[in-house]
Every structure is written in C-alpha cells, then in structure tokens.
Coordinates of C-alpha atoms in Angstrom, one line a residue:
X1 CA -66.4 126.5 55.4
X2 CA -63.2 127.9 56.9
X3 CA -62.0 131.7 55.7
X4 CA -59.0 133.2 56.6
X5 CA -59.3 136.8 58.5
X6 CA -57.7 139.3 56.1
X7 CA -57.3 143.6 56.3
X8 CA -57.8 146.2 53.8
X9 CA -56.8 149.8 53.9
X10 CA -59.9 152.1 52.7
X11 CA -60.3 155.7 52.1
X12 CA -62.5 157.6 54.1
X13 CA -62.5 161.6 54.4
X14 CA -58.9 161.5 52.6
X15 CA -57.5 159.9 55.1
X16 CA -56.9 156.0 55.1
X17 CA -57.7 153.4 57.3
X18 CA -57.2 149.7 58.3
X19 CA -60.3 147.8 58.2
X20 CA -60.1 144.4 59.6
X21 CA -62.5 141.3 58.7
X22 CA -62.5 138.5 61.3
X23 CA -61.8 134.4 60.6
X24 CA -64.6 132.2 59.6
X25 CA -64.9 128.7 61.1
X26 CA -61.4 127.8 61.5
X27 CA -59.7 130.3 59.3
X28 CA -56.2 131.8 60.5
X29 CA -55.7 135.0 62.0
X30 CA -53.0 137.0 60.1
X31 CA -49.6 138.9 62.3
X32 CA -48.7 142.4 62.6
X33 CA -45.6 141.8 60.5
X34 CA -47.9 140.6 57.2
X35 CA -49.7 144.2 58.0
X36 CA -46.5 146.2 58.3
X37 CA -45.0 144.6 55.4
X38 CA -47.8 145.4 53.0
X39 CA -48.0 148.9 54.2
X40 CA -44.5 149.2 53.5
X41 CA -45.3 147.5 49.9
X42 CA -47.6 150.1 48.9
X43 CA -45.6 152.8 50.3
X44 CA -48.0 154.4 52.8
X45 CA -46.2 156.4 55.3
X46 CA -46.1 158.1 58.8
X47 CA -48.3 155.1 60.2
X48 CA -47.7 153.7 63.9
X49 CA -46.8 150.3 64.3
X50 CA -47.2 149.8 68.0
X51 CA -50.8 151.2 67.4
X52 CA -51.4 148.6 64.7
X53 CA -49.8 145.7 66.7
X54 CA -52.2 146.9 69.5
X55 CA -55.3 147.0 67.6
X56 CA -54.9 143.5 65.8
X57 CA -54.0 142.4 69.6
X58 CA -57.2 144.1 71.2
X59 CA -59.3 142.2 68.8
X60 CA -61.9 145.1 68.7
X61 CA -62.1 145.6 64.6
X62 CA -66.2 147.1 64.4
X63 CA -64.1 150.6 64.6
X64 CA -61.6 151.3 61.9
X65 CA -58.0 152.0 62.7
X66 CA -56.4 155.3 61.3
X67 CA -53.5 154.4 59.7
X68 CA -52.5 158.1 57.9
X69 CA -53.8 161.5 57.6
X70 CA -52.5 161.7 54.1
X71 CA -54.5 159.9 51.1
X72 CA -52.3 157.7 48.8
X73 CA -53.3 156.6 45.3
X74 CA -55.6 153.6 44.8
X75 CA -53.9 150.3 44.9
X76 CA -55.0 147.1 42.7
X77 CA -55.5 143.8 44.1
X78 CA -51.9 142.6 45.4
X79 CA -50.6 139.3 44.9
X80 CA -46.7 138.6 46.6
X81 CA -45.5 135.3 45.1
X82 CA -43.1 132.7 47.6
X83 CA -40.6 129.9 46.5
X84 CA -40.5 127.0 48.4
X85 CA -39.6 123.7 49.3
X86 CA -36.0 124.1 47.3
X87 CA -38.4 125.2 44.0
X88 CA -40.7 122.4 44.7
X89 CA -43.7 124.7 44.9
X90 CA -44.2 128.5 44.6
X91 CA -46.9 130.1 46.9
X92 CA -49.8 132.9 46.1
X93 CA -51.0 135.0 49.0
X94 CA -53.7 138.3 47.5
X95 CA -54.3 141.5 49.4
X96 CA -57.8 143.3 48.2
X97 CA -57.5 146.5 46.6
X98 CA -57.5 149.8 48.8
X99 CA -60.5 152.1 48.0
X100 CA -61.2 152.8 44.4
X101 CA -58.5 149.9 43.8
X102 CA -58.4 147.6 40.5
X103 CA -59.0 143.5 40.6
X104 CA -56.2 141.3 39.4
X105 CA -57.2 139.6 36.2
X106 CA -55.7 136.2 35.1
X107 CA -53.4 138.0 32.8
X108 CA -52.1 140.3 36.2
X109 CA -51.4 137.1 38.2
X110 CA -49.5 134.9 35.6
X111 CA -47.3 138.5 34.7
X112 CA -46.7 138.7 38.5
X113 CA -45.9 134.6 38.3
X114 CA -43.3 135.7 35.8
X115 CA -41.6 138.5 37.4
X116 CA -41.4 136.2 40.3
X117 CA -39.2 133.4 38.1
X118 CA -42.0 131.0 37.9
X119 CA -41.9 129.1 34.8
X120 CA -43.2 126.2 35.0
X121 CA -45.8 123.6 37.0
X122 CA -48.4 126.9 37.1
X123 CA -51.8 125.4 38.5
X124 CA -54.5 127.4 36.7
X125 CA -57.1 125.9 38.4
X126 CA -55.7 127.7 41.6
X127 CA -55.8 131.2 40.0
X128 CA -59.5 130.6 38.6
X129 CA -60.0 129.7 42.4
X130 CA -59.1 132.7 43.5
X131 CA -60.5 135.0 40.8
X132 CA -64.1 133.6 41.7
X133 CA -63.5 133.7 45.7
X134 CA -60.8 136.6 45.9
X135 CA -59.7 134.7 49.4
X136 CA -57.2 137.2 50.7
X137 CA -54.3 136.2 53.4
X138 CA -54.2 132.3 52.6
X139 CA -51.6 130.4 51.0
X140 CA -52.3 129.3 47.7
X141 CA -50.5 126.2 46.1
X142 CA -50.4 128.2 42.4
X143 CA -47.4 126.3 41.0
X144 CA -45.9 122.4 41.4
X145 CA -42.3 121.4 40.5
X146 CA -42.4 118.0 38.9
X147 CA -40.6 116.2 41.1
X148 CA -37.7 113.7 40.3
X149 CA -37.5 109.9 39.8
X150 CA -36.3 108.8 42.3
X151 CA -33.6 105.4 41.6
X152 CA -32.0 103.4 43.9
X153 CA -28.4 102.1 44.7
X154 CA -26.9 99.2 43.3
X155 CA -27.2 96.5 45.4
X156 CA -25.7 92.7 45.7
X157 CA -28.1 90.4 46.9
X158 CA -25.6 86.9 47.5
X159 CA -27.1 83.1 48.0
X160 CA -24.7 82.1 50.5
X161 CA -24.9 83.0 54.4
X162 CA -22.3 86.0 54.5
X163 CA -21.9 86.3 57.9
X164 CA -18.4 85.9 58.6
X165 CA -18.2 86.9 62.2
X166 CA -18.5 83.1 63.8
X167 CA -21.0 83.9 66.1
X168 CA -20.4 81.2 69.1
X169 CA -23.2 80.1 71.4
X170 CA -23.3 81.2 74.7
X171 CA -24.0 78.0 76.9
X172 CA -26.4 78.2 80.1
X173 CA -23.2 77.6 82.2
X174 CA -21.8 80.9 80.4
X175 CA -19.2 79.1 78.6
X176 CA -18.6 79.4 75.0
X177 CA -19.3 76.7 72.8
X178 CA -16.5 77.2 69.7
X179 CA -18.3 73.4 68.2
X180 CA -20.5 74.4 66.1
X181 CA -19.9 77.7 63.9
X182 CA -20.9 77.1 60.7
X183 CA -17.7 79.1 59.2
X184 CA -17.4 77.1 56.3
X185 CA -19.7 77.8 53.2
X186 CA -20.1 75.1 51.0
X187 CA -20.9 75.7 47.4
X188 CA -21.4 72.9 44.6
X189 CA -20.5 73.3 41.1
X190 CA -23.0 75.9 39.1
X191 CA -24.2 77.4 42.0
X192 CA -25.6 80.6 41.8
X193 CA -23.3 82.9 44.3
X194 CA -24.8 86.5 44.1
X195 CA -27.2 88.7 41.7
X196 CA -25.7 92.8 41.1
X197 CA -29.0 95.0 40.7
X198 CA -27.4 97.9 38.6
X199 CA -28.0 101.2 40.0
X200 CA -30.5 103.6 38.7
X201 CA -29.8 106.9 38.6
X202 CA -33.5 108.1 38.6
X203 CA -35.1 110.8 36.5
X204 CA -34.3 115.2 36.9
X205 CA -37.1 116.8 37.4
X206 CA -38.5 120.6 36.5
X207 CA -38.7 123.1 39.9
X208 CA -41.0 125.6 39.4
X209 CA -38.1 128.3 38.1
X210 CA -37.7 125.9 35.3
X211 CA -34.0 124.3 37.2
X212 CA -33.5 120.9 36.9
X213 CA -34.3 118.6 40.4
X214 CA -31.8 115.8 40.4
X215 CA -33.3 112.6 41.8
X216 CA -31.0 111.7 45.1
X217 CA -27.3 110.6 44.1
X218 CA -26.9 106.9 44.2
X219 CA -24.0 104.6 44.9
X220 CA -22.8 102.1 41.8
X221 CA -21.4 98.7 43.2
X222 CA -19.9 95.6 40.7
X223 CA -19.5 92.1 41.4
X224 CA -16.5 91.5 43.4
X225 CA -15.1 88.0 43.0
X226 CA -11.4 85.8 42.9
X227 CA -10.6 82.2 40.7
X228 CA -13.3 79.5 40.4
X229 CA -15.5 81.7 39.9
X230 CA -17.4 82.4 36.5
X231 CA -19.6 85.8 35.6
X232 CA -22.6 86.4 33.2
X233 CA -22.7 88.0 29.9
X234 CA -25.0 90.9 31.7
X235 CA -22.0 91.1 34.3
X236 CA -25.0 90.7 36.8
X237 CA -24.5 87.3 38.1
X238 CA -21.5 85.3 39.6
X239 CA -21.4 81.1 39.9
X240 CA -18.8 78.7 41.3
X241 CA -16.8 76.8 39.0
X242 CA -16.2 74.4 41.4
X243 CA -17.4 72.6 44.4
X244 CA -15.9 73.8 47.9
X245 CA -16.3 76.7 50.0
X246 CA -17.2 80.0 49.5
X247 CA -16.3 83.2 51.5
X248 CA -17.3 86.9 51.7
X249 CA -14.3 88.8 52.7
X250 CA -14.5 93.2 52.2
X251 CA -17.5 92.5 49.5
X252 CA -15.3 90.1 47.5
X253 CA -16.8 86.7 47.1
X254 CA -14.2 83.6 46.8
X255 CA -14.3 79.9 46.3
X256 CA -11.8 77.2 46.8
X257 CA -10.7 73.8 48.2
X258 CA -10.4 72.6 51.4
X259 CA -7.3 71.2 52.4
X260 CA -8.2 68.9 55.6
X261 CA -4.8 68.4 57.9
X262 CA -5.5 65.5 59.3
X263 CA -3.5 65.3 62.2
X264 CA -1.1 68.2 63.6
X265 CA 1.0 70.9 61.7
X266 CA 4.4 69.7 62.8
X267 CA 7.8 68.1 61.5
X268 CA 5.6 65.8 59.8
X269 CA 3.7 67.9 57.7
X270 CA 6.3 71.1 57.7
X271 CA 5.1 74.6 56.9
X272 CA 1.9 75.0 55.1
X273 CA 1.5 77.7 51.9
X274 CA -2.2 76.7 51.0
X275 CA -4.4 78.9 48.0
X276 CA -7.5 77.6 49.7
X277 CA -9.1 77.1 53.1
X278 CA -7.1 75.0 55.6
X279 CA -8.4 73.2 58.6
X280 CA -6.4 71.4 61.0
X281 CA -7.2 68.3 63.0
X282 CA -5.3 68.5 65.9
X283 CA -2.5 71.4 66.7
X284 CA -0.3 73.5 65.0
X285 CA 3.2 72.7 66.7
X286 CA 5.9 76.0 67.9
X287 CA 7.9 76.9 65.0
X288 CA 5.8 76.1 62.2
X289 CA 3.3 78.1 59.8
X290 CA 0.3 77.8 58.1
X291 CA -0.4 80.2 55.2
X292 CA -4.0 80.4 53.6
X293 CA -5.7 82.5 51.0
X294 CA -9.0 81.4 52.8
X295 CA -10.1 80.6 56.3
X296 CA -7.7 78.8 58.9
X297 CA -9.6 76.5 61.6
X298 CA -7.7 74.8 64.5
X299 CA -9.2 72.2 66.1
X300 CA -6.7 72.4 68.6
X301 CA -4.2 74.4 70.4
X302 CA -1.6 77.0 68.4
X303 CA 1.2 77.2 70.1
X304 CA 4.5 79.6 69.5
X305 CA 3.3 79.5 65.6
X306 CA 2.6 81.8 63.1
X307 CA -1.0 81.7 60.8
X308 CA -1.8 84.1 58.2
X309 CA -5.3 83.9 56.6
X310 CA -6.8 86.0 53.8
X311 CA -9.9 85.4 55.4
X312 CA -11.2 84.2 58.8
X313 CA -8.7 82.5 61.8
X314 CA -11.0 80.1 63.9
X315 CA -9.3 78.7 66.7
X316 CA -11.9 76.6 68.6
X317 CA -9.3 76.2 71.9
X318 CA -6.8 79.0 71.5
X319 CA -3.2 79.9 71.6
X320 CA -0.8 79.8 73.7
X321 CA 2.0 81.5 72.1
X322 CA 4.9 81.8 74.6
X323 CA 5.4 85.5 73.5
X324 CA 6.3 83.6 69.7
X325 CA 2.5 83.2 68.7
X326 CA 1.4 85.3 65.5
X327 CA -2.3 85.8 64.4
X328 CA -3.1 87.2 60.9
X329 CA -6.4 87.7 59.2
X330 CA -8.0 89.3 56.5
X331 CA -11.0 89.2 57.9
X332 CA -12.2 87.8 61.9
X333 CA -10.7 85.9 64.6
X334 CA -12.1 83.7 66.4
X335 CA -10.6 81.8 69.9
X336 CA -11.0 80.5 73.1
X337 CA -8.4 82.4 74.6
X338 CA -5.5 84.4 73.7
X339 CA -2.2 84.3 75.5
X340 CA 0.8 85.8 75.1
X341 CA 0.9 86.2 71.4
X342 CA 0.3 89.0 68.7
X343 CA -2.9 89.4 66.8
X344 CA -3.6 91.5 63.5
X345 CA -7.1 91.4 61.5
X346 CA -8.6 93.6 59.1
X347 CA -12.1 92.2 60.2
X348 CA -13.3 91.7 64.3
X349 CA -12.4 89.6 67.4
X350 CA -14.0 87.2 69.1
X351 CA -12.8 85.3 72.3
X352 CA -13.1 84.0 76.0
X353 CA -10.0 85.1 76.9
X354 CA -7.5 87.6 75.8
X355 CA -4.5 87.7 78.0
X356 CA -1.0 89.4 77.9
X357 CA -1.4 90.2 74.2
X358 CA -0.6 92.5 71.4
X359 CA -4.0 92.6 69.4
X360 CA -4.4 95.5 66.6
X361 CA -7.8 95.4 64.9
X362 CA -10.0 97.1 62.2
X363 CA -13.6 96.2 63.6
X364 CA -14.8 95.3 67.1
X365 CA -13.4 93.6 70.1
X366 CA -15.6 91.2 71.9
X367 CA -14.5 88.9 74.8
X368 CA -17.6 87.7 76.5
X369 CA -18.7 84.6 77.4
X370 CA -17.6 83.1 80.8
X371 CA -14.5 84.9 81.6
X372 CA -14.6 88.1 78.8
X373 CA -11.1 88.9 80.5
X374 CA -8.3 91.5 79.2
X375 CA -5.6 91.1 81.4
X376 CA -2.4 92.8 80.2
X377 CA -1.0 94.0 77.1
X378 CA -3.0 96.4 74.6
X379 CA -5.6 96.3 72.2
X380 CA -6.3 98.9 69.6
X381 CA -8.6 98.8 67.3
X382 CA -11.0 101.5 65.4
X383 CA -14.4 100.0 66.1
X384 CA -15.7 99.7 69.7
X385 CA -14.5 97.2 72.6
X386 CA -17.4 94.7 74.4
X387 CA -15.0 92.7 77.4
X388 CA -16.7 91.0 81.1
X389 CA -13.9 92.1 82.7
X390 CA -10.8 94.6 82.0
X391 CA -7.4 94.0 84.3
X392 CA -6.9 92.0 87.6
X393 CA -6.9 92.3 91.2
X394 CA -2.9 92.2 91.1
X395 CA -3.5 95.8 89.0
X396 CA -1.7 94.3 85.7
X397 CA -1.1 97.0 83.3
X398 CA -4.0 96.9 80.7
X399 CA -4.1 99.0 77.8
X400 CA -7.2 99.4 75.7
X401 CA -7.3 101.9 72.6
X402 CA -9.6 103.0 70.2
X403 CA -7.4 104.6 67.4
X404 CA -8.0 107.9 65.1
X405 CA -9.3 108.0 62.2
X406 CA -6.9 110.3 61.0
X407 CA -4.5 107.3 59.6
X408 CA -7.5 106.1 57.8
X409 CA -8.7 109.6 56.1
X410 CA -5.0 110.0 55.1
X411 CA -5.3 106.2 53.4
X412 CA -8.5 107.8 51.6
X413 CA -6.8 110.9 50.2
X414 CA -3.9 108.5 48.9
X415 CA -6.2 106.7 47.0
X416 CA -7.9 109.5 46.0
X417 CA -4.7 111.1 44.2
X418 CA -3.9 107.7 43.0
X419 CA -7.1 107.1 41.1
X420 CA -6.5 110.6 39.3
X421 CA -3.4 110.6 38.5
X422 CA -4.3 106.8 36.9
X423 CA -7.1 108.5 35.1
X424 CA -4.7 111.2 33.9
X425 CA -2.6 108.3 32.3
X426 CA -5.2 106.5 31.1
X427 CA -6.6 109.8 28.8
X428 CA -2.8 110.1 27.6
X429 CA -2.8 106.4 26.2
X430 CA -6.4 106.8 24.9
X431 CA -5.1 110.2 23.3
X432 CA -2.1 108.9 21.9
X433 CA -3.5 105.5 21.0
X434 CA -6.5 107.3 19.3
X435 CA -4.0 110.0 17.4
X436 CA -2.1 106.4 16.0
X437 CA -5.2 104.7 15.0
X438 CA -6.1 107.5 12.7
X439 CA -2.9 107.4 11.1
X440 CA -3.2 103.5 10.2
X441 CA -6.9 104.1 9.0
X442 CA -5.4 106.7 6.8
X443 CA -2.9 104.2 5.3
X444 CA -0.3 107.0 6.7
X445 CA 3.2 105.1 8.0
X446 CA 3.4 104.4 11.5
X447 CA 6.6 103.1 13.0
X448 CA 7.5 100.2 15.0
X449 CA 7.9 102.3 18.3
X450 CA 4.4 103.5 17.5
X451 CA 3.2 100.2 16.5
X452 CA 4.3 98.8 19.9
X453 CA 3.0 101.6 22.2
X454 CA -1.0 100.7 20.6
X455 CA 0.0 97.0 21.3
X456 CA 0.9 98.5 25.1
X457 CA -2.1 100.4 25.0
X458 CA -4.3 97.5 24.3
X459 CA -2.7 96.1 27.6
X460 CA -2.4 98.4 30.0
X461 CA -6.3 100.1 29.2
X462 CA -8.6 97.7 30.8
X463 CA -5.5 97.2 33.4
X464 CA -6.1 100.9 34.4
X465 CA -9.8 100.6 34.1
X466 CA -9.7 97.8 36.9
X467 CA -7.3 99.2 39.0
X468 CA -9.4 102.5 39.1
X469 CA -12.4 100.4 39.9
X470 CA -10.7 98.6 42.5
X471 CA -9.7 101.4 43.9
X472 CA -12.9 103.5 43.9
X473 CA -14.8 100.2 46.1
X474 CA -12.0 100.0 48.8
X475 CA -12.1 103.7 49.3
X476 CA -15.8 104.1 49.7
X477 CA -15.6 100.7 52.0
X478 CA -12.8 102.6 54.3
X479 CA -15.3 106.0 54.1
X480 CA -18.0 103.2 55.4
X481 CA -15.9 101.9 58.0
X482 CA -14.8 105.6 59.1
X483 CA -18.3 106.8 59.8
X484 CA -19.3 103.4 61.6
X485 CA -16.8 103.8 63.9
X486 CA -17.3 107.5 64.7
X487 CA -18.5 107.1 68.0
X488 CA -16.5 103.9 69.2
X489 CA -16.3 103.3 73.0
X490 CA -15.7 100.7 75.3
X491 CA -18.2 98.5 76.9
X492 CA -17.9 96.2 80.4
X493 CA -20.4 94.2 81.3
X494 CA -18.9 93.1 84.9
X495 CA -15.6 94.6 86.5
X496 CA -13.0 97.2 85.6
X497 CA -9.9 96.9 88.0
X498 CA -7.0 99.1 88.5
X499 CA -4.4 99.5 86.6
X500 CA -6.0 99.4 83.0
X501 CA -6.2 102.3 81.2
X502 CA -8.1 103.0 77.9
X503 CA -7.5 105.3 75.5
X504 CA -10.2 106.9 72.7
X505 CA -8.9 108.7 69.8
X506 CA -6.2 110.4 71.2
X507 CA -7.8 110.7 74.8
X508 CA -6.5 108.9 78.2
X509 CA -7.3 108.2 80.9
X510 CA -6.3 105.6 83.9
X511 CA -8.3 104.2 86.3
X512 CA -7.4 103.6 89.9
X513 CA -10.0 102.2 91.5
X514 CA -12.8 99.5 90.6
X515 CA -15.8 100.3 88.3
X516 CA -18.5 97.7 87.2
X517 CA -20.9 97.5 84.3
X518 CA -19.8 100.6 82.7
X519 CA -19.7 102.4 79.1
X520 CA -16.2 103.9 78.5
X521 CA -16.7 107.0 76.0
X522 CA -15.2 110.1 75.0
X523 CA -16.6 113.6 75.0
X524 CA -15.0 116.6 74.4
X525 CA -11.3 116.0 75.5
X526 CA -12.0 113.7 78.2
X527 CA -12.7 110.3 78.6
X528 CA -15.9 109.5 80.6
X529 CA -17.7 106.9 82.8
X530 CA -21.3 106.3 81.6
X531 CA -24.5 103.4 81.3
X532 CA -25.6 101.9 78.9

C-alpha cells in the first residue's frame, strides 16, 4: 500500500511546529510551495521559508521544525478544492487539523464543494474514502463532468474511382506511359453514385460547475451533383440517369455522354461546343477549339488550338502551340509535353515536359518522368512544384512561383459578405411574404403588387437557399485548399541550372550556379536551399 507523505502543524509549549510524516511504499513527497501555501491559508505568521525549504530538503523529520513563537487558534481539517481538465473533473486535496483541530464531516466537504462552484458529477464514494482513511496531500478524483457525445462529420462515401489526377506509369526506361489512365469513369443506368452520411452533431455534456460541454463542432456536407443525375427522397443518395461517364470535379459529381471524334478536329469537323466529355482520335488542328463541360482526351498532338474543359485535359502526346496554344481546365492536366503555349487549371499538372510556357495553376506541378524539364517561361501555382530538372545549360530564363494566399483569403471574405447580405434578403422576403400570408388567411384584401411579390417570393426562396449553400461548400473548399498549401515549396529531384529563379509567396530569389536534388522553401523572408 502506497501513502503519500503529508505535514501537520501541532502545538507544543504555545508555540507551533511543523511535524512531518514520511511516504509509504511509493507514496509522493509533497513541495515547499504546498507548505508555504497552507501556512499562508491558515494565516500563521513570522515563519521562515528558507528554513522550511531546508528542512523538507534535509529530510531529517524525527525532530520537529519551529515554525512560530506565537500560538494561533486550532484549525479543522482543510480541504482546497481544484478545477480541471476545462471542468472535466474537480480535485480534493485534505490537510489534518492543527492541534486541538476539528475533522471534516461529509456535510463540511460537500459545503466546501459548493463554495468552490461544484455542482454536479460529486463522487460520494471518494469523500466516504477519505472520511475513513483521512489520506492527506493526495489528489482525490471527488467530482466527474459528464462528458459529451461525441458526433462525427458528414461524410460522402462515392462508388466510382474519384481519383482525377491521371496518374501515368512510370516505365523501367523512365519514360512515361500516357496509354493507359483510366480517366474515364463509366457508369450504367441506375447506378448507385455516392451515399451522404448526415452529420451528427453529438450530445452537451454537464462539467462539473454545472456549464454545458459541447461535443467537438462538426462539418455538414450535401450531395453535390449536375444533369443525369437523380437524388433520393432521404436526399442521402445520388444515381445516374443514364449510361456514360462520371466525374468528380471540386466535390461535384457529374454524368454525361461521350462524344468520340473520330478522326482529327479540323476544317472537317469545325469547332467543337460539346455538354459532355469529348475525346479525340487523332489531333486537334491550329485554329480550331474544342469546348467540353467534361473531360477533353487527345490522342494526338494539339497544336496552335484552344481547349477548354470543365473537368480534366488529357493529352496523351502534347502540344505544341506555336505561342497560339491555350489549355483550360476545371480540374487536371495531363501531357507529354508542353511547348510554347498557355495553360490554366483549377486542379494539378502533370507532364514530361513543360517548355517555354505560361502555366497558372491551383494545385501541384509535377513534371517527372524521363525528362521532368522546365525550361523557360513561368509557372505559378498555389500548391507545391515536383520537376527532374529546372532551366538549361544555355541559362534560359525560368521562372517558378508559388503565389500568396492573400488573393484567395480576399475570395473567402467576398463570399463571406455575399452569403450575409443573401441571408439578409432572404429574412426580408420571408418577413414580407409571411406579413402577406396573414392578411389572405384573414380574408383581408391584398393587392395585385402584393399578390405578385408572394408569387416572387415563392421563386426566388429556395433560389437563395441554394445559392447560400453553394456558397458556404466552395468557401470551406478554398479554406481547405489554403491551409494545404501553407507550406508549398519546390522540389528537384536532379539538376537546377542557372538562370531560373523561383519565387515563394512573395519571396525571390535567383540562382547562379548549379544545384542538384534539392528542396526549394521559404523561411522567414528568404528563400532557402534544403533536403528532403
């Protein structure tokens, strides 16, 4: 059995005294401080607290300690209540009685629980404890907060492969094989897409002050999903309407149609402005463009053309776009190589080669694989940068930039204001809407004017409701995206060459001479050289 070492101060000859018992078994040891502060507690004066500290320290306790030369009136049995744990659990610690001194009774302790704030969770079986061992200078669990529930997030669980980000093999050679990257999702009719799990926002629970403890906040999701698509009474499920392809692009699931090009985009074929996924057979020819809500796939080269894509661009040889070139995706891009052309995505890119270009990007840059060259131009982009090889021997100017958030934070303080100042109109309409309702149910005239703006109201309600919703997801995806990307930097697996200089949030720096398998990374307000 294991008991604590504790102190009592004792009168003897009127004067009082400091009488210390030692640990049993593995009991503690109490501090000077837990002395001092007791003294100080009962209000016993002119005592010397380097001779206490020095008497507990010389661990010679047969022989009393003098504490005073003047007698104080008993004192009862002390009990000195803590809060902890954020009101999780309140803590009992009991000092005996000085000479002549009074025991606590149940009825003192729970009195002292009160005065202390402690209403709730008491553990009675700790006080009867202590009133049948009176264990002084040990910690006694005497009251438990009933904790919270704990729920969970709302979570999306889809039955589709969502990974959008065309990851190519890497062949033994080191090449990259573009053949086979399963981009393409197909769904059948009545398939089952994705399941919503609502959130659960858990159960308060009582700390031992009697305050509520609220279970930890959880994030609410919906199903996010465009045409051919159909949703279950619950709102909890999502299935195609048709057979196709489905896509995952910013948590927003889609279906459509393929529409196959079977030869080249050229004068025989004109422009393309397709509501689905479009894949071409051969090449897309200078001068034309190919529009697509969906995915784009080139099975050949792109030259001087323009494609725009809702959702991936996969171009399994590349483009050469003879500084006429345009790339545009909602989501990733995917190519051989990259020449002289510009590139925009919301999503990542992916290719062998990316040289002379004008790339701006939300995610990550990787260009691996056999070459994994940047040679020329710029590339900025939020997320981090993964390249074999930055510049040339001939010292080609390279630029490589991982932007600020600071454009982004601005975006989610926009929305922010937007989605209260739609609230604001919404509780006018419901107001107003509500005042005019009360007036027909009343039989009381209502005029045409007033007649039209509950029609309007009908409208515009569930109009607000979405756009709020809408809103509210793309904001907390940007938040996501903002903390992701916190510590961006740029990665080379092989050679850096003069001339290239990379930039990290607002922070330069040009390099003049060669560096090799490197991690390019920002601290402070300089950019720095590092492993990884």
């Amino acid at each position: 059995m294991s008991v604590n070492a504790y102190f009592q101060v004792i009168n003897q000859e009127d004067k009082m005294w400091l009488q210390v018992f030692r640990p049993e078994g593995e009991g503690e040891m109490f501090d000077t401080d837990e002395v001092i502060k007791y003294l100080d507690d009962i209000s016993l004066e002119d005592y010397d607290v380097v001779a206490i500290g020095d008497y507990i320290k010389g661990d010679f306790f047969e022989e009393p300690l003098l504490l005073s030369e003047t007698p104080i009136l008993p004192e009862r049995e002390r009990c000195v209540i803590q809060i902890v744990d954020n009101g999780e659990r309140a803590l009992a610690r009991f000092y005996p009685p000085t000479t002549n001194g009074s025991l606590l009774t149940e009825d003192d302790i729970v009195s002292d629980l009160r005065v202390a704030g402690i209403k709730h969770g008491i553990k009675k079986k700790a006080i009867d404890h202590f009133l049948q061992n009176h264990e002084y200078c040990r910690d006694y669990v005497i009251a438990k907060a009933t904790l919270p529930v704990q729920g969970h997030s709302a979570s999306v669980e889809y039955f589709f492969d969502t990974d959008t980000t065309a990851k190519p093999k890497l062949n033994e050679d080191g090449s990259v094989d573009f053949h086979q990257l399963g981009n393409i999702k197909a769904v059948n009719e009545g398939d089952k897409l994705a399941v919503l799990t609502p959130a659960d926002k858990g159960i308060p629970g009582i700390s031992v002050t009697g305050a509520k403890l609220m279970p930890v906040k959880v994030r609410n999701k919906s199903l996010r999903y465009g045409r051919n698509i159909r949703i279950s009474k619950d709102k909890c499920t999502i299935y195609s309407e048709i057979s196709g392809h489905v896509t995952l692009v910013d948590d927003m699931v889609m279906v459509s149609d393929v529409y196959q090009v079977p030869a080249n985009v050229d004068s025989s074929t004109g422009d393309i402005d397709y509501n689905g996924t479009v894949v071409v057979t051969g090449s897309v020819s200078t001068g034309f463009k190919v529009k697509a809500e969906g995915d784009i796939i080139v099975n050949g080269v792109v030259e001087g053309a323009v494609l725009e894509a809702g959702g991936n661009i996969v171009l399994k040889r590349g483009m050469q776009g003879m500084d006429r070139g345009e790339l545009e995706a909602g989501g990733n891009i995917v190519a051989k190589f990259l020449e002289n052309c510009v590139v925009r995505c919301k999503g990542g890119l992916k290719a062998d080669a990316v040289l002379h270009s004008q790339v701006i990007c939300r995610e990550s840059v990787e260009v691996l694989g056999k070459k994994g060259l940047i040679n020329g131009g710029y590339i900025k982009t939020y997320g981090e940068i993964h390249a074999t090889t930055l510049g040339s021997t001939m010292g080609s100017h390279t630029k490589l930039e991982i932007l600020p958030d600071i454009d982004l934070i601005k975006q989610t303080n926009e929305w922010k204001e937007e989605i209260e100042d739609k609230k604001a109109k919404l509780e006018k309409i419901e107001k107003v809407a509500t005042k005019i309702k009360k007036h027909v149910e009343n039989h009381e005239e209502v005029s045409d004017e007033q007649k039209t703006y509950l029609k309007n109201a009908v409208v515009h309600k569930p109009l607000y409701l979405k756009d709020i919703k809408q809103m509210k997801a793309d904001r907390e995806e940007l938040l996501e995206r903002i903390k992701r990307n916190k510590n961006a930097c740029v990665y080379v697996d092989s050679t850096v060459f003069p001339g290239v200089k990379v930039s990290i949030k607002d922070v330069s720096r040009q390099f003049q001479e060669n560096l090799s398998h490197c991690r390019i990374y920002r601290e402070g307000a300089d950019v720095r050289i590092g492993g990884f």
